[in-house]
């Protein structure tokens, strides 16, 4: 059952309060949508589990990317626009009215699903730690890989900044990622790990070789986050040259296959970032125990970056699974890699 217009209005208000500090432009559009019953009526059909404003704004940006000559694009920094003056709301209304059918189709068939390449700044030190522990190059399997862009972690460039020191890696790479490390650059952030084999699974795989899917991924990045747009576009280009493996599957059913497939002379790393926070606590435990059991045949390392409680930032951890499972918390990290605070 679609929500009522008033229920939808209340959800739009809540969304506006949550994102106000992050995007002036989207907050402004949300306040506007909240007083437009025709737009609320359009978006109240967004399926359960998806947020109406995220879907509406992604649908609008998706259509604008395809047709950047539209007047509304002048307000979108992601499309080179730099207008901030009043008629934004008028241009938005005109665009939504003209594209009502296309927006309806998008918001009822697509989903909000991101892939944040900047997370590689904290995955890299975790992989280096595993490589040091195992003494071998890695076989990397990403659970919840989305479009698989983070499987190309060793093909990106990095700048780690700390008080009084900067360390750059692969300065000529087309994707450059940067982070602030606080007082010290972690010991494991000083080299690019050796990845000999890689794979990924997702319950909703995204194929960036498909123009439509790549455009939807871009459309989900907020227009005023110009750097994220550029980073994603560059990572999609890398993925077109080095296509990640993105198989359809569920974490639970895929794990044993991954363990069987990964070359035995590499250290198997199962990685998940912002995936297990979508599981119940019981399912997370079930997943860890399943890896303990599977580790009978070979050592399984697990790198996790998850935001599991509201009280702490994202925690980066490395586990060695088995009957004597060991987990090391490396430290806290910003969800988009803006900063990392790792021990050592
Ligand atoms: C927030 S995205 C994170 C994507 C990527 N790991 C990153 O950090 O950019 C979470 C991803 O996990 C996938 N996912 C959720 N539950 C899953 C499951 N049980 N098995 C496999 N993938 C799952 C979703 O489809 C989605 O692509």
PDB file of C-alpha atoms and ligand atoms in Angstrom, residues 111 113-117 119 123 142-147 150 201-206 249-252 271-275 277-279, ligand 1:
ATOM      1  CA  UNK A 111      17.114   1.193  -5.683  1.00  0.00           C
ATOM      2  CA  UNK A 113      22.796   1.362  -3.897  1.00  0.00           C
ATOM      3  CA  UNK A 114      26.170   3.041  -3.741  1.00  0.00           C
ATOM      4  CA  UNK A 115      29.782   2.019  -4.168  1.00  0.00           C
ATOM      5  CA  UNK A 116      32.270   4.300  -2.419  1.00  0.00           C
ATOM      6  CA  UNK A 117      35.755   4.061  -3.871  1.00  0.00           C
ATOM      7  CA  UNK A 119      36.910   3.519   1.253  1.00  0.00           C
ATOM      8  CA  UNK A 123      41.037  -1.096   3.071  1.00  0.00           C
ATOM      9  CA  UNK A 142      34.381  -8.840  -1.620  1.00  0.00           C
ATOM     10  CA  UNK A 143      30.991  -9.598  -0.130  1.00  0.00           C
ATOM     11  CA  UNK A 144      28.426  -6.905  -1.005  1.00  0.00           C
ATOM     12  CA  UNK A 145      30.684  -5.645  -3.765  1.00  0.00           C
ATOM     13  CA  UNK A 146      27.998  -3.454  -5.406  1.00  0.00           C
ATOM     14  CA  UNK A 147      29.687  -2.454  -8.708  1.00  0.00           C
ATOM     15  CA  UNK A 150      36.812  -1.408  -4.576  1.00  0.00           C
ATOM     16  CA  UNK A 201      29.341 -11.055  -4.975  1.00  0.00           C
ATOM     17  CA  UNK A 202      26.255  -8.973  -4.371  1.00  0.00           C
ATOM     18  CA  UNK A 203      22.559  -9.713  -4.032  1.00  0.00           C
ATOM     19  CA  UNK A 204      21.982  -6.826  -6.458  1.00  0.00           C
ATOM     20  CA  UNK A 205      25.040  -6.702  -8.713  1.00  0.00           C
ATOM     21  CA  UNK A 206      25.789  -3.508 -10.659  1.00  0.00           C
ATOM     22  CA  UNK A 249      24.693 -14.103  -4.820  1.00  0.00           C
ATOM     23  CA  UNK A 250      23.993 -13.930  -1.140  1.00  0.00           C
ATOM     24  CA  UNK A 251      26.846 -13.782   1.378  1.00  0.00           C
ATOM     25  CA  UNK A 252      25.707 -16.990   3.055  1.00  0.00           C
ATOM     26  CA  UNK A 271      36.093  -8.228   2.723  1.00  0.00           C
ATOM     27  CA  UNK A 272      32.877  -6.399   3.541  1.00  0.00           C
ATOM     28  CA  UNK A 273      32.333  -2.674   3.954  1.00  0.00           C
ATOM     29  CA  UNK A 274      28.936  -1.285   4.942  1.00  0.00           C
ATOM     30  CA  UNK A 275      27.267  -4.628   4.285  1.00  0.00           C
ATOM     31  CA  UNK A 277      25.465  -3.423   9.190  1.00  0.00           C
ATOM     32  CA  UNK A 278      22.433  -4.403   7.090  1.00  0.00           C
ATOM     33  CA  UNK A 279      22.351  -7.845   8.796  1.00  0.00           C
TER      34      UNK A 279
HETATM   35  C1  LIG B   1      26.097   0.141   1.217  1.00  0.00           C
HETATM   36  S1  LIG B   1      26.522  -0.945  -0.105  1.00  0.00           S
HETATM   37  C2  LIG B   1      28.280  -1.012   0.095  1.00  0.00           C
HETATM   38  C3  LIG B   1      28.962  -1.409  -1.170  1.00  0.00           C
HETATM   39  C4  LIG B   1      30.467  -1.504  -1.067  1.00  0.00           C
HETATM   40  N1  LIG B   1      30.861  -2.570  -0.155  1.00  0.00           N
HETATM   41  C5  LIG B   1      31.091  -0.195  -0.643  1.00  0.00           C
HETATM   42  O1  LIG B   1      31.636  -0.110   0.475  1.00  0.00           O
HETATM   43  O2  LIG B   1      31.055   0.769  -1.439  1.00  0.00           O
HETATM   44  C6  LIG B   1      25.993  -2.536   0.529  1.00  0.00           C
HETATM   45  C7  LIG B   1      25.977  -3.613  -0.533  1.00  0.00           C
HETATM   46  O3  LIG B   1      25.771  -4.886   0.100  1.00  0.00           O
HETATM   47  C8  LIG B   1      24.896  -5.662  -0.700  1.00  0.00           C
HETATM   48  N2  LIG B   1      24.322  -6.710   0.170  1.00  0.00           N
HETATM   49  C9  LIG B   1      23.483  -6.540   1.222  1.00  0.00           C
HETATM   50  N3  LIG B   1      23.188  -7.721   1.796  1.00  0.00           N
HETATM   51  C10 LIG B   1      23.867  -8.679   1.112  1.00  0.00           C
HETATM   52  C11 LIG B   1      23.973 -10.093   1.219  1.00  0.00           C
HETATM   53  N4  LIG B   1      23.286 -10.774   2.149  1.00  0.00           N
HETATM   54  N5  LIG B   1      24.772 -10.749   0.355  1.00  0.00           N
HETATM   55  C12 LIG B   1      25.439 -10.066  -0.614  1.00  0.00           C
HETATM   56  N6  LIG B   1      25.368  -8.714  -0.776  1.00  0.00           N
HETATM   57  C13 LIG B   1      24.590  -8.034   0.075  1.00  0.00           C
HETATM   58  C14 LIG B   1      23.925  -4.631  -1.237  1.00  0.00           C
HETATM   59  O4  LIG B   1      23.240  -5.098  -2.386  1.00  0.00           O
HETATM   60  C15 LIG B   1      24.858  -3.461  -1.550  1.00  0.00           C
HETATM   61  O5  LIG B   1      25.405  -3.506  -2.837  1.00  0.00           O
END
